[in-house]
Each structure stands twice: as structure tokens, then as C-alpha cells.
Amino acid sequence: MRKVAVIGAGLTKFVRRAKETAKELCWAASKAALDSAGLTLKDIDCVVHGTAPDAFDGVHMKAEYLSDGSGAWKKPYFRNYVGGGTGVYAPIHGWYHVASGMFDTCLVVCEEKMSSCQPHPQGAFLTIFDHTTERPLGPNLLWIFALEMNRYMAKHGLTLEEIAQVSVKNKRNAKDHPSAQLGADLTVDDVLKSEVLAWPVHRLMVSPTSDGAGAVILASEQVAKRLTDKPVWIEGVGWCLDSAYWTNRDLYYPKYVEYAARMAYQMAGIKDPRREIHVAEPYDPFAYKELHHLEGLLLADKGQAPKLMSEGFFDRENGQIPSCPSGGLLGVGNPIAAAGLMKICELFWQLRGEAGKRQVKNNPRKGVAQAWGDLMQVGTVVVMGR
Amino acid sequence: MSDDFRGTPLDAEDFEKGKVLFTRDEPKAEYAWDTGVAIGRYLQELKNGRLIARNCVKCRRVMIPPRMHCEWCWRPTDDWVYVQDRGLVNTFSLCYITWDMQRLKTPEIPAVIEIEGASPGHGIMHKLGGVDPKKVKVGMKVKAVWKPAEERVGSILDILHWAPT
Ligand SMILES: [Zn+2]
């Protein structure tokens, strides 16, 4: 397999409702990524598109519909989708397009425009449940997050305060992100006083619904070295899917995330992730998920991520492994597929020392990004390094 | 990185007051799902007021909801096993909103219930009822509350809810 580098990245703003169409958002992110790499569309050999349910847009086969916004006109094109895991899955697909030797450059675009779906984009998630054994009960998406969070808390005896600190950290970090929808200075108390939506989930523990897009440019080693002095290499990729029989497995720990992480670490030659990973972007659609995923990524022992976080281990300023320096989905926003790719963009900027006010201080050489989705069953992981 | 990101936020008001143009449509989709073999029997037994699971002799696993193939060893499952209509609350939530963010005064109580007689940790999603929401605990023992036999139709809703024993 050939070495593959990220050589450019671009994002739109993440907003509750954008004037721009999905295609226009794709174009904006793709153009920003191309500009940052000093390339034009002529230089791109193939396009990989990540975008979540067609139901958000109400357009069947929406990837085909969006393709001309993403620069795919008369190019090899590939769409992929694993729910919330999509944003880190798409660059994995881009990676093997280039690693295989088939293509020298690949534009990876992730987009979501959730606001079109009325009266609330949650409606698009109602059909993820089993149509015969679950849907008659009238489940909504919050149920499964609340059930998983409660299981995680009950298993380890965690407190709501320990969960709430994630929202505080990420919304604070997001204040320095130019895309951010919900950057804020909050206290743990503010989070705990926010409305209980589905106990133990409080409103300020939930990421917003958003419109937005992101893009990265991938290149083979030869092309990357010609175009930039600061390539950021994709050193490891991993993905893993657990069963859809989610009531037959213990939700307290995301084993499938661990398997995906081990696959990526092994490929990257990482033996001790807690020493070798310097910056992390775990998936944080809900506050507890970041803790859950830090454990799945083996950056904390089971049940220990909350304690480490309260000791500052994951802080952007002085933490040993800054986690979600971007501000994450809780702060920057959650246009599903684009939110995952935002994490890849963040590692790119952090590892190049270009993250501005968000720059972590530990001179990072390796980072890990992770996303999660489907019926609490998929883990997607990318390790990047310089 | 550039700070000059594109994207133009709109407010709900822009739509409500007609300040922007937009198009509305309601795509209609209708389905009638077959039960399949395993869930067909499961529903039939629910109508009889019983819970049934499938056993895999290779994995020594009794699984509910039942399926004709075991996803661990990927063999056909081996036999039908009746399990109890009792269990333990593995996890639960008190949900105060509907999917479209309408508020509920009385919470719904979705739960994963580990079924007695199935393998440890094997449960189904259902709802709790007949209980003070404040008193629900992980590990609580519960029992199915069935609809009267003449009202059962072969649906997961033949169980009204699960209540503490
Ligand atoms: Zn088996």
C-alpha cells in the first residue's frame, strides 16, 4: 500500500439553518479545501462523498444529486454512509482509493443539511429501529442515547457532574472555532440546570442539529511531497460494526470502537496509545459519548475517562492528550457526516500547527479521530501523523 | 487555515414571516412488512401471552428477540425455548419529549429488560409502567403486564408495559 497524505482541508460555517443548498455547501467546502492545497478541480482524480440519510434532504439517492456540487462531474465517484460514523468513514474510503495506487489525488467531501426535514430532523431517525419489534413502541432517537448513558453511568457509578464537564469543555473550546454554532462559557451547574429531555440526558448535553459541509484533499506520497512541505499522513485506519441486536449486548462499553481503534493503531505502529497519541477528536454527539469513546479508543481505562477529564488530562491548554480541541459536535455543531470530517480537518490543522487560538501546546506529532453511529453499532477511526 | 468560512445562517422567523422563498412537500411512503420466520413465531407466542427465544447450542446462547441464524457462529439456530415474562431492568430512561420535541408532563419510561431464561445480558426494548418514575432503578425486577387475551393481536404491544414485581 502507498502512503497517503492529507494536503488540504476546508469547512463551511455550521449553522442551524443555512441559506445555501446542500450542493452549495458542498461546493464551498470543496473549494476551500482545494484552495488550501493550492489545487484546482483539474488536479483531482476521484471524489468520495459522505452524507447521511437521504431522508434529511427528502431526495432519494442524494449523493448523485449532490455530486456536481462536490466536483464529481465525469470523475470516479463513491458515496458511503454509516450514520454518524460517516464523517470518519469517508476519508478511510478516500485513503484506499489512493493507497491502492488507483488514484494520485482524491477529494473527500462530507455534507449534511438537516434543516430541510420538517418539523424536526429527528424524524429521519425514527425508522432506524426494527419495524416489527421496536417501532410499535414509538421510540425516538433520544431513547437510545439515554439508555446507553444510563447504562454507562450505572455500571461505573458515575455522576451527572462528571458527564456535564464534557459540555463545558467542548463549548468553551468551540468559542475559538470559526465554524462554531454553539461556542459558550458555561458551568457544570448551567448544564445540570438545563431541561431534562430524557433522563439522564439534559439539553446542554446534546449537540445541535446543523447544516454544514467539510472537505479534505488526499494525495499519494509523491504528489504530496511535490505540493507541500507539511503533509499530514494517514497512518492508520480502522472500522468495525457490531450487531443491530443492540439489546443483546452491554451498552456500557463500545467494543466495536475498541476493535476499530486497535486496527488503526496496529497499522500506525502504535503500541501504547496513551503515550503515542498527542491529540484526540473522539465523537461527541452527546456529552457522555466523548468519555465512552475515549475509553473505546484505549485512551482511558473503562470507567476512568470522567476522572481523568476532571484532572485536566484532556484539556486543550495543558492536558496530556487534549480531547476535542475543536469544540466537537457539542460546540461546533453536528451536521452529521460533516461533523465527523470536521474532526479530520482539526487534526490536519493541529498537526500542522495551524489551529490558531485552538492550537494545542504539546507539539503534537500524532492524533486520532473517531466517529460512531448506526444503531449504536459502528466505530470508525483514523490515526494521522506528521 | 482561513477564518473566512462560507455559510449564511437563517432564522426560523425568516421562514415564518415569509422573508425567504422555500418549497414544501410531503413525500408519502407506505410499507407492509413480512414478519419472517423467527419474528413470526415470536409474535404468535406474544398473542398466546408467552415469550419465546431461539437457542444456539454451539454458542450456548438463548437469544431474544429470536432469529433463525446466530450472528456469532453464523450457523442456523437450533431450537425454540420458552423464556419467562419476567426480567431485570438493564437500563432505562425517563423521556419527557416526543421525537418532534413536544414536551410530555408524564415521562415515558423506555427500558432494556434482561429476560429471565435468556442468556445473561440478553434483553428486549420495551416500556415500564405502573411505577413511580422516581423509583425506577437499574437492576429492578419487573414482570410483563399483558393485554387481556381477547385483545391480543400478535404484536409487541400485546405487552402493555413492564411493572415492578
Ligand atoms: Zn452461535
Coordinates of C-alpha atoms and ligand atoms in Angstrom, one line a residue:
Chain A
M1 CA 0.0 0.0 0.0
R2 CA 1.2 3.5 -0.8
K3 CA 1.5 6.3 1.8
V4 CA -1.4 8.8 1.7
A5 CA -1.3 12.4 3.0
V6 CA -3.9 15.0 3.7
I7 CA -2.7 18.1 1.9
G8 CA -5.7 20.5 2.2
A9 CA -8.9 21.0 4.3
G10 CA -11.9 23.2 4.2
L11 CA -15.1 23.8 6.1
T12 CA -18.2 25.9 5.9
K13 CA -19.8 27.5 8.9
F14 CA -22.0 25.1 10.9
V15 CA -25.5 26.7 11.4
R16 CA -28.9 25.6 12.4
R17 CA -30.3 26.5 9.0
A18 CA -28.2 27.7 6.1
K19 CA -29.5 29.7 3.2
E20 CA -27.2 27.7 1.0
T21 CA -28.5 24.4 -0.5
A22 CA -26.7 21.2 0.2
K23 CA -25.0 21.4 -3.2
E24 CA -23.8 25.0 -2.5
L25 CA -22.4 23.9 0.9
C26 CA -20.5 21.0 -0.8
W27 CA -19.1 23.4 -3.3
A28 CA -18.0 25.9 -0.6
A29 CA -16.2 23.3 1.5
S30 CA -14.6 21.6 -1.6
K31 CA -13.4 24.9 -3.0
A32 CA -11.9 25.9 0.4
A33 CA -10.1 22.6 0.6
L34 CA -8.7 22.9 -2.9
D35 CA -7.6 26.5 -2.3
S36 CA -5.8 25.5 0.8
A37 CA -3.9 22.8 -1.1
G38 CA -3.2 25.2 -4.0
L39 CA -5.1 22.9 -6.4
T40 CA -7.9 23.2 -8.8
L41 CA -10.5 20.5 -9.7
K42 CA -8.4 19.5 -12.7
D43 CA -5.9 18.1 -10.3
I44 CA -8.4 15.8 -8.6
D45 CA -8.6 12.1 -9.9
C46 CA -11.6 10.9 -7.9
V47 CA -14.2 12.1 -5.4
V48 CA -15.5 10.3 -2.3
H49 CA -18.7 11.6 -0.7
G50 CA -20.0 11.0 2.8
T51 CA -23.6 12.0 3.6
A52 CA -26.1 10.6 6.0
P53 CA -29.8 9.6 5.5
D54 CA -31.5 10.6 2.2
A55 CA -34.4 11.3 4.5
F56 CA -32.8 14.5 5.7
D57 CA -33.0 16.0 2.3
G58 CA -36.1 14.2 1.0
V59 CA -34.0 13.4 -2.1
H60 CA -33.7 9.7 -2.9
M61 CA -30.0 8.9 -3.9
K62 CA -29.0 12.3 -2.7
A63 CA -25.3 11.6 -3.3
E64 CA -25.9 11.5 -7.0
Y65 CA -27.9 14.7 -6.7
L66 CA -25.1 16.4 -4.7
S67 CA -22.3 15.1 -6.9
D68 CA -21.9 18.1 -9.1
G69 CA -21.6 20.4 -6.0
S70 CA -18.8 18.2 -4.9
G71 CA -16.8 18.4 -8.1
A72 CA -17.5 14.9 -9.3
W73 CA -18.6 15.7 -12.8
K74 CA -17.3 12.9 -15.0
K75 CA -15.0 11.6 -12.4
P76 CA -14.9 8.3 -10.5
Y77 CA -17.3 8.9 -7.6
F78 CA -18.1 6.9 -4.4
R79 CA -20.7 7.6 -1.8
N80 CA -20.6 6.0 1.6
Y81 CA -22.8 6.1 4.7
V82 CA -22.7 4.5 8.2
G83 CA -24.9 7.0 10.0
G84 CA -22.9 9.2 12.4
G85 CA -19.8 7.2 11.6
T86 CA -19.8 8.5 8.1
G87 CA -17.5 11.5 8.6
V88 CA -14.5 9.4 9.5
Y89 CA -15.5 6.5 7.2
A90 CA -15.4 8.8 4.1
P91 CA -11.7 9.6 4.5
I92 CA -11.0 5.9 5.0
H93 CA -12.6 5.3 1.6
G94 CA -10.6 8.1 0.2
W95 CA -7.4 6.6 1.7
Y96 CA -7.8 3.3 0.0
H97 CA -8.6 4.9 -3.4
V98 CA -5.1 6.5 -3.2
A99 CA -3.3 3.8 -1.1
S100 CA -4.3 1.2 -3.7
G101 CA -2.4 3.0 -6.4
M102 CA -5.6 3.6 -8.4
F103 CA -5.5 7.3 -8.0
D104 CA -3.0 10.0 -7.0
T105 CA -5.4 12.5 -5.6
C106 CA -8.9 12.3 -4.0
L107 CA -11.3 14.9 -2.9
V108 CA -13.3 13.8 0.2
V109 CA -16.5 15.8 0.8
C110 CA -18.9 15.3 3.7
E111 CA -22.2 17.3 3.9
E112 CA -25.4 17.4 5.8
K113 CA -28.3 19.8 5.5
M114 CA -30.6 18.6 8.3
S115 CA -32.8 21.7 8.5
S116 CA -34.9 20.8 5.4
C117 CA -36.5 17.9 7.3
Q118 CA -39.8 19.1 9.0
P119 CA -40.9 19.6 11.6
H120 CA -37.7 18.3 13.1
P121 CA -34.8 16.4 11.6
Q122 CA -35.2 13.8 14.4
G123 CA -38.0 12.4 12.2
A124 CA -35.4 11.0 9.9
F125 CA -34.1 8.8 12.7
L126 CA -37.4 7.2 13.6
T127 CA -37.0 4.4 11.0
I128 CA -33.6 3.2 12.3
F129 CA -35.5 0.9 14.8
D130 CA -36.7 -2.6 13.9
H131 CA -40.1 -2.1 12.2
T132 CA -41.8 -5.1 13.9
T133 CA -40.2 -5.5 17.4
E134 CA -39.4 -1.9 18.3
R135 CA -41.1 0.8 16.2
P136 CA -44.6 0.0 17.5
L137 CA -43.4 1.2 20.9
G138 CA -42.8 4.7 19.4
P139 CA -39.1 5.1 20.2
N140 CA -37.3 8.3 19.3
L141 CA -33.5 8.8 18.9
L142 CA -33.1 10.2 22.4
W143 CA -34.2 6.9 23.9
I144 CA -31.2 5.0 22.8
F145 CA -28.7 7.7 23.9
A146 CA -30.4 8.0 27.3
L147 CA -30.4 4.2 27.7
E148 CA -26.8 3.9 26.8
M149 CA -25.8 6.9 29.0
N150 CA -27.7 5.5 32.0
R151 CA -26.1 2.0 31.5
Y152 CA -22.6 3.6 31.3
M153 CA -23.3 5.7 34.5
A154 CA -24.9 2.8 36.4
K155 CA -22.1 0.3 35.5
H156 CA -19.3 2.7 36.8
G157 CA -21.2 4.7 39.4
L158 CA -20.7 8.0 37.5
T159 CA -22.3 11.3 38.4
L160 CA -24.1 13.8 36.2
E161 CA -21.4 16.3 37.2
E162 CA -18.8 14.1 35.6
I163 CA -20.8 13.9 32.4
A164 CA -21.6 17.6 32.3
Q165 CA -17.9 18.7 32.4
V166 CA -17.7 17.4 28.8
S167 CA -20.2 20.0 27.6
V168 CA -18.4 22.8 29.5
K169 CA -15.0 21.9 28.0
N170 CA -16.3 21.5 24.4
K171 CA -18.5 24.5 24.2
R172 CA -15.6 26.6 25.6
N173 CA -13.2 25.2 23.1
A174 CA -15.6 25.9 20.3
K175 CA -15.6 29.6 21.0
D176 CA -12.3 29.7 19.1
H177 CA -13.6 27.8 16.1
P178 CA -14.7 30.0 13.1
S179 CA -17.4 27.4 12.1
A180 CA -18.9 27.1 15.6
Q181 CA -22.6 27.2 16.1
L182 CA -22.7 26.8 19.9
G183 CA -19.5 28.1 21.5
A184 CA -20.2 29.3 25.1
D185 CA -18.8 29.8 28.5
L186 CA -20.9 27.5 30.8
T187 CA -20.6 25.9 34.2
V188 CA -21.3 22.4 35.2
D189 CA -24.2 23.9 37.1
D190 CA -25.6 25.5 34.0
V191 CA -25.6 22.1 32.2
L192 CA -27.3 20.4 35.1
K193 CA -29.9 23.1 35.4
S194 CA -30.8 22.8 31.7
E195 CA -34.0 20.9 30.9
V196 CA -34.1 17.1 31.3
L197 CA -35.1 15.8 27.9
A198 CA -34.7 12.1 28.5
W199 CA -33.2 11.4 31.9
P200 CA -30.2 11.3 32.4
V201 CA -29.8 13.4 29.2
H202 CA -30.0 17.2 29.8
R203 CA -30.5 19.7 27.0
L204 CA -27.0 21.1 27.2
M205 CA -25.5 17.6 27.0
V206 CA -26.8 17.2 23.4
S207 CA -25.3 18.5 20.2
P208 CA -27.5 20.6 17.9
T209 CA -28.9 19.8 14.5
S210 CA -26.9 21.7 11.9
D211 CA -26.3 22.4 8.2
G212 CA -22.7 22.4 7.0
A213 CA -20.0 20.7 4.9
G214 CA -16.3 19.8 5.1
A215 CA -13.7 18.6 2.6
V216 CA -10.2 17.3 2.6
I217 CA -7.7 16.6 -0.2
L218 CA -5.8 13.3 -0.1
A219 CA -2.7 12.7 -2.2
S220 CA -0.1 10.0 -2.8
E221 CA 3.3 10.4 -1.2
Q222 CA 4.9 11.5 -4.5
V223 CA 2.2 14.2 -5.2
A224 CA 2.1 15.3 -1.6
K225 CA 5.8 15.9 -1.3
R226 CA 5.7 17.9 -4.5
L227 CA 2.9 20.1 -3.3
T228 CA 3.6 20.8 0.4
D229 CA 6.3 20.8 3.0
K230 CA 3.8 19.9 5.6
P231 CA 1.9 16.8 4.6
V232 CA -0.1 15.1 7.3
W233 CA -0.1 11.3 6.8
I234 CA -3.0 9.0 7.3
E235 CA -1.1 6.4 9.3
G236 CA -3.8 4.1 10.4
V237 CA -7.5 3.4 9.6
G238 CA -10.0 1.1 11.3
W239 CA -13.7 0.4 11.2
C240 CA -15.9 -2.2 12.8
L241 CA -19.6 -2.9 13.0
D242 CA -21.4 -4.6 15.9
S243 CA -24.8 -6.4 15.7
A244 CA -28.1 -4.5 15.2
Y245 CA -29.5 -6.6 18.1
W246 CA -28.4 -3.8 20.4
T247 CA -30.5 -5.1 23.4
N248 CA -28.4 -8.2 23.4
R249 CA -25.1 -6.5 24.2
D250 CA -23.9 -4.4 27.2
L251 CA -24.1 -0.8 26.2
Y252 CA -21.7 0.3 28.9
Y253 CA -18.6 -0.1 26.6
P254 CA -18.3 0.3 22.8
K255 CA -16.3 -2.8 22.0
Y256 CA -16.6 -2.1 18.3
V257 CA -14.9 1.2 18.8
E258 CA -12.0 -0.6 20.5
Y259 CA -11.7 -3.1 17.6
A260 CA -11.7 -0.2 15.1
A261 CA -9.1 1.6 17.2
R262 CA -6.9 -1.5 17.6
M263 CA -7.0 -2.0 13.8
A264 CA -5.9 1.7 13.2
Y265 CA -3.3 1.7 15.9
Q266 CA -1.7 -1.6 14.7
M267 CA -1.5 -0.2 11.2
A268 CA 0.1 3.0 12.5
G269 CA 2.6 1.0 14.6
I270 CA 1.2 2.4 17.8
K271 CA 1.6 0.1 20.8
D272 CA 0.8 2.4 23.7
P273 CA -1.8 4.9 22.5
R274 CA -1.8 6.9 25.8
R275 CA 1.9 7.8 25.2
E276 CA 1.9 7.9 21.4
I277 CA -1.3 9.9 20.7
H278 CA -0.9 13.6 21.4
V279 CA -4.3 15.0 20.4
A280 CA -7.7 13.3 20.1
E281 CA -11.0 14.1 18.4
P282 CA -13.4 11.4 19.7
Y283 CA -17.1 11.6 18.6
D284 CA -19.2 13.7 21.0
P285 CA -22.8 14.0 19.8
F286 CA -23.8 13.7 23.5
A287 CA -21.6 14.6 26.4
Y288 CA -21.2 11.1 27.8
K289 CA -20.2 9.8 24.3
E290 CA -16.8 11.6 24.4
L291 CA -16.0 9.7 27.7
H292 CA -17.3 6.5 26.3
H293 CA -15.3 6.8 23.2
L294 CA -12.0 7.9 25.0
E295 CA -12.3 4.5 26.7
G296 CA -13.1 2.7 23.5
L297 CA -10.0 4.4 21.9
L298 CA -8.0 3.0 24.8
L299 CA -7.0 6.5 25.9
A300 CA -8.5 5.8 29.4
D301 CA -9.4 2.6 31.3
K302 CA -13.0 1.6 31.4
G303 CA -14.9 4.0 33.6
Q304 CA -11.9 6.2 34.2
A305 CA -12.3 8.8 31.5
P306 CA -14.5 11.0 33.7
K307 CA -11.9 11.1 36.5
L308 CA -9.0 11.8 34.0
M309 CA -11.1 14.6 32.5
S310 CA -11.8 16.2 35.8
E311 CA -8.0 16.1 36.5
G312 CA -7.4 18.1 33.2
F313 CA -5.8 15.2 31.3
F314 CA -7.9 16.0 28.2
D315 CA -7.7 19.8 28.4
R316 CA -6.7 21.9 25.4
E317 CA -4.3 24.1 27.3
N318 CA -2.3 21.8 29.5
G319 CA -3.7 18.4 29.1
Q320 CA -1.6 15.4 28.3
I321 CA -4.0 14.3 25.5
P322 CA -6.1 17.3 24.5
S323 CA -9.5 15.9 23.5
C324 CA -11.9 17.7 21.2
P325 CA -9.8 20.9 20.9
S326 CA -12.1 21.9 18.0
G327 CA -15.0 22.1 20.4
G328 CA -16.5 18.9 19.0
L329 CA -20.1 18.3 17.9
L330 CA -21.3 19.8 21.2
G331 CA -19.7 23.2 20.4
V332 CA -19.0 23.4 16.7
G333 CA -22.2 21.7 15.7
N334 CA -23.4 18.4 14.3
P335 CA -24.2 18.3 10.6
I336 CA -23.8 14.5 10.8
A337 CA -21.3 13.5 8.1
A338 CA -19.6 16.9 8.0
A339 CA -19.1 16.8 11.8
G340 CA -17.0 13.7 11.6
L341 CA -14.9 15.2 8.8
M342 CA -14.5 18.4 10.9
K343 CA -12.5 16.2 13.3
I344 CA -10.2 15.1 10.5
C345 CA -9.8 18.8 9.5
E346 CA -9.0 19.6 13.1
L347 CA -6.2 17.0 13.3
F348 CA -4.8 18.3 10.0
W349 CA -4.6 21.9 11.4
Q350 CA -3.4 20.8 14.8
L351 CA -0.6 18.6 13.4
R352 CA 0.5 21.4 11.1
G353 CA 0.4 23.9 13.9
E354 CA -2.2 25.9 12.1
A355 CA -5.1 25.7 14.5
G356 CA -4.7 29.3 15.7
K357 CA -6.3 30.0 19.0
R358 CA -7.2 26.3 19.3
Q359 CA -3.6 25.1 18.8
V360 CA -2.7 22.5 21.5
K361 CA 0.6 23.2 23.3
N362 CA 2.2 19.8 23.4
N363 CA 3.7 19.9 19.9
P364 CA 1.6 17.0 18.6
R365 CA 3.0 14.5 16.2
K366 CA 0.2 12.0 16.1
G367 CA -3.6 12.3 16.6
V368 CA -6.7 10.1 16.4
A369 CA -10.1 11.0 15.1
Q370 CA -13.2 8.8 15.7
A371 CA -16.8 8.7 14.8
W372 CA -19.7 6.4 15.7
G373 CA -23.2 5.7 14.5
D374 CA -25.9 3.4 13.1
L375 CA -27.9 1.7 15.9
M376 CA -25.1 2.2 18.4
Q377 CA -23.0 -0.2 16.5
V378 CA -20.3 1.3 14.3
G379 CA -16.8 2.7 15.1
T380 CA -14.7 4.5 12.5
V381 CA -11.1 5.6 13.4
V382 CA -8.3 7.4 11.6
V383 CA -4.8 8.0 13.0
M384 CA -2.9 10.9 11.5
G385 CA 0.7 11.9 12.0
R386 CA 3.5 14.2 10.6
Chain B
M1 CA -6.4 27.8 7.9
S2 CA -8.7 30.6 6.7
D3 CA -11.2 32.2 9.2
D4 CA -13.4 33.3 6.3
F5 CA -15.7 30.3 6.2
R6 CA -18.8 30.4 4.0
G7 CA -22.4 29.7 5.1
T8 CA -25.2 32.0 5.7
P9 CA -27.4 31.4 8.8
L10 CA -31.2 31.9 8.5
D11 CA -33.6 32.2 11.4
A12 CA -36.9 30.4 11.9
E13 CA -38.5 33.8 11.6
D14 CA -37.2 34.2 8.1
F15 CA -39.5 31.3 7.1
E16 CA -42.4 32.0 9.4
K17 CA -42.7 35.6 8.2
G18 CA -42.1 34.7 4.6
K19 CA -38.8 36.7 4.3
V20 CA -37.3 33.9 2.3
L21 CA -38.6 31.7 -0.5
F22 CA -38.9 28.0 0.1
T23 CA -40.7 24.9 -1.3
R24 CA -42.7 22.4 0.8
D25 CA -43.6 18.8 0.1
E26 CA -44.6 15.7 2.0
P27 CA -43.3 12.6 0.3
K28 CA -45.6 9.7 1.2
A29 CA -44.1 6.2 1.8
E30 CA -46.1 3.1 2.8
Y31 CA -44.9 -0.3 3.7
A32 CA -46.3 -3.7 4.8
W33 CA -43.5 -5.8 6.4
D34 CA -43.5 -9.5 6.5
T35 CA -42.6 -11.0 9.8
G36 CA -40.1 -13.5 8.6
V37 CA -39.8 -17.0 10.3
A38 CA -38.4 -16.1 13.7
I39 CA -40.3 -13.0 14.4
G40 CA -43.5 -14.6 13.0
R41 CA -43.3 -17.2 15.8
Y42 CA -42.4 -14.6 18.3
L43 CA -45.5 -12.6 17.5
Q44 CA -47.7 -15.7 17.6
E45 CA -46.4 -16.5 21.0
L46 CA -47.0 -12.9 22.2
K47 CA -50.6 -13.5 21.2
N48 CA -50.6 -16.6 23.4
G49 CA -49.2 -14.5 26.3
R50 CA -45.7 -16.1 26.2
L51 CA -42.2 -15.1 25.3
I52 CA -40.1 -17.3 23.1
A53 CA -36.4 -17.3 22.3
R54 CA -34.0 -19.2 20.0
N55 CA -31.1 -21.3 21.3
C56 CA -27.7 -21.8 19.7
V57 CA -26.1 -25.0 21.0
K58 CA -22.7 -24.0 19.7
C59 CA -22.5 -20.6 21.4
R60 CA -24.7 -21.9 24.3
R61 CA -26.8 -18.8 23.9
V62 CA -30.5 -18.2 24.3
M63 CA -31.4 -15.1 22.3
I64 CA -34.4 -12.8 22.3
P65 CA -35.7 -11.4 20.0
P66 CA -35.3 -14.8 18.3
R67 CA -33.6 -15.3 15.0
M68 CA -33.0 -18.2 12.7
H69 CA -29.3 -17.6 12.4
C70 CA -26.8 -16.9 15.2
E71 CA -24.7 -13.9 14.3
W72 CA -21.8 -15.1 16.4
C73 CA -21.1 -18.5 14.8
W74 CA -23.3 -17.8 11.8
R75 CA -25.0 -21.2 11.9
P76 CA -28.7 -21.8 11.9
T77 CA -30.0 -21.6 15.5
D78 CA -31.0 -24.9 16.9
D79 CA -34.3 -24.8 18.8
W80 CA -37.1 -22.8 20.3
V81 CA -37.0 -22.1 24.1
Y82 CA -39.8 -20.5 26.1
V83 CA -38.5 -17.9 28.5
Q84 CA -40.1 -16.1 31.4
D85 CA -42.2 -12.9 31.2
R86 CA -40.0 -11.6 34.0
G87 CA -36.7 -9.9 34.0
L88 CA -34.3 -7.2 35.2
V89 CA -34.1 -3.5 34.2
N90 CA -30.7 -3.4 32.4
T91 CA -31.1 0.3 31.7
F92 CA -33.9 2.9 31.4
S93 CA -34.7 6.5 30.7
L94 CA -37.4 8.9 31.7
C95 CA -38.3 10.6 28.5
Y96 CA -40.0 14.0 28.6
I97 CA -40.2 14.7 24.9
T98 CA -41.5 13.3 21.7
W99 CA -39.4 12.9 18.6
D100 CA -40.5 16.4 17.3
M101 CA -39.6 18.0 20.7
Q102 CA -43.1 18.3 22.1
R103 CA -43.0 18.2 25.9
L104 CA -44.6 15.4 28.0
K105 CA -45.8 16.0 31.5
T106 CA -45.6 12.4 32.4
P107 CA -42.4 10.7 31.2
E108 CA -42.4 7.6 29.0
I109 CA -40.1 5.0 30.6
P110 CA -38.3 3.1 27.8
A111 CA -36.0 0.3 29.2
V112 CA -33.9 -2.6 28.1
I113 CA -35.2 -5.6 30.1
E114 CA -33.0 -8.6 30.5
I115 CA -35.3 -11.6 30.1
E116 CA -35.2 -14.4 32.7
G117 CA -34.3 -17.6 30.8
A118 CA -32.4 -15.9 28.0
S119 CA -28.6 -15.6 28.2
P120 CA -27.2 -13.0 30.6
G121 CA -27.4 -9.6 29.1
H122 CA -29.9 -10.6 26.5
G123 CA -32.9 -8.4 26.6
I124 CA -35.6 -6.5 24.6
M125 CA -36.6 -2.9 24.5
H126 CA -40.0 -2.1 26.0
K127 CA -41.6 0.4 28.4
L128 CA -42.1 0.4 32.1
G129 CA -45.4 1.3 33.7
G130 CA -47.3 1.2 36.9
V131 CA -44.4 2.6 38.7
D132 CA -43.4 6.0 40.2
P133 CA -40.7 7.2 37.7
K134 CA -38.6 8.4 40.6
K135 CA -38.4 4.8 42.0
V136 CA -37.1 3.1 38.8
K137 CA -33.6 1.6 39.3
V138 CA -31.2 -0.3 37.2
G139 CA -31.4 -3.9 38.4
M140 CA -35.0 -3.7 39.4
K141 CA -37.1 -6.9 38.9
V142 CA -40.1 -6.4 36.6
K143 CA -42.9 -8.5 35.1
A144 CA -44.8 -8.2 31.9
V145 CA -48.3 -6.7 32.1
W146 CA -50.3 -8.3 29.3
K147 CA -53.3 -7.1 27.4
P148 CA -56.4 -9.3 28.0
A149 CA -56.1 -12.4 25.8
E150 CA -59.1 -11.4 23.6
E151 CA -57.4 -8.1 22.8
R152 CA -54.0 -9.5 21.8
V153 CA -53.2 -9.4 18.1
G154 CA -49.7 -10.8 17.8
S155 CA -47.7 -7.6 18.4
I156 CA -45.0 -6.4 20.8
L157 CA -47.8 -4.1 22.1
D158 CA -49.6 -7.2 23.4
I159 CA -47.5 -6.5 26.4
L160 CA -48.8 -3.2 27.8
H161 CA -45.7 -2.5 29.8
W162 CA -43.5 -4.0 32.5
A163 CA -44.1 -3.3 36.1
P164 CA -42.1 -4.0 39.3
T165 CA -42.7 -7.3 41.0
Ligands
ZN1 ZN -23.9 -19.4 17.7

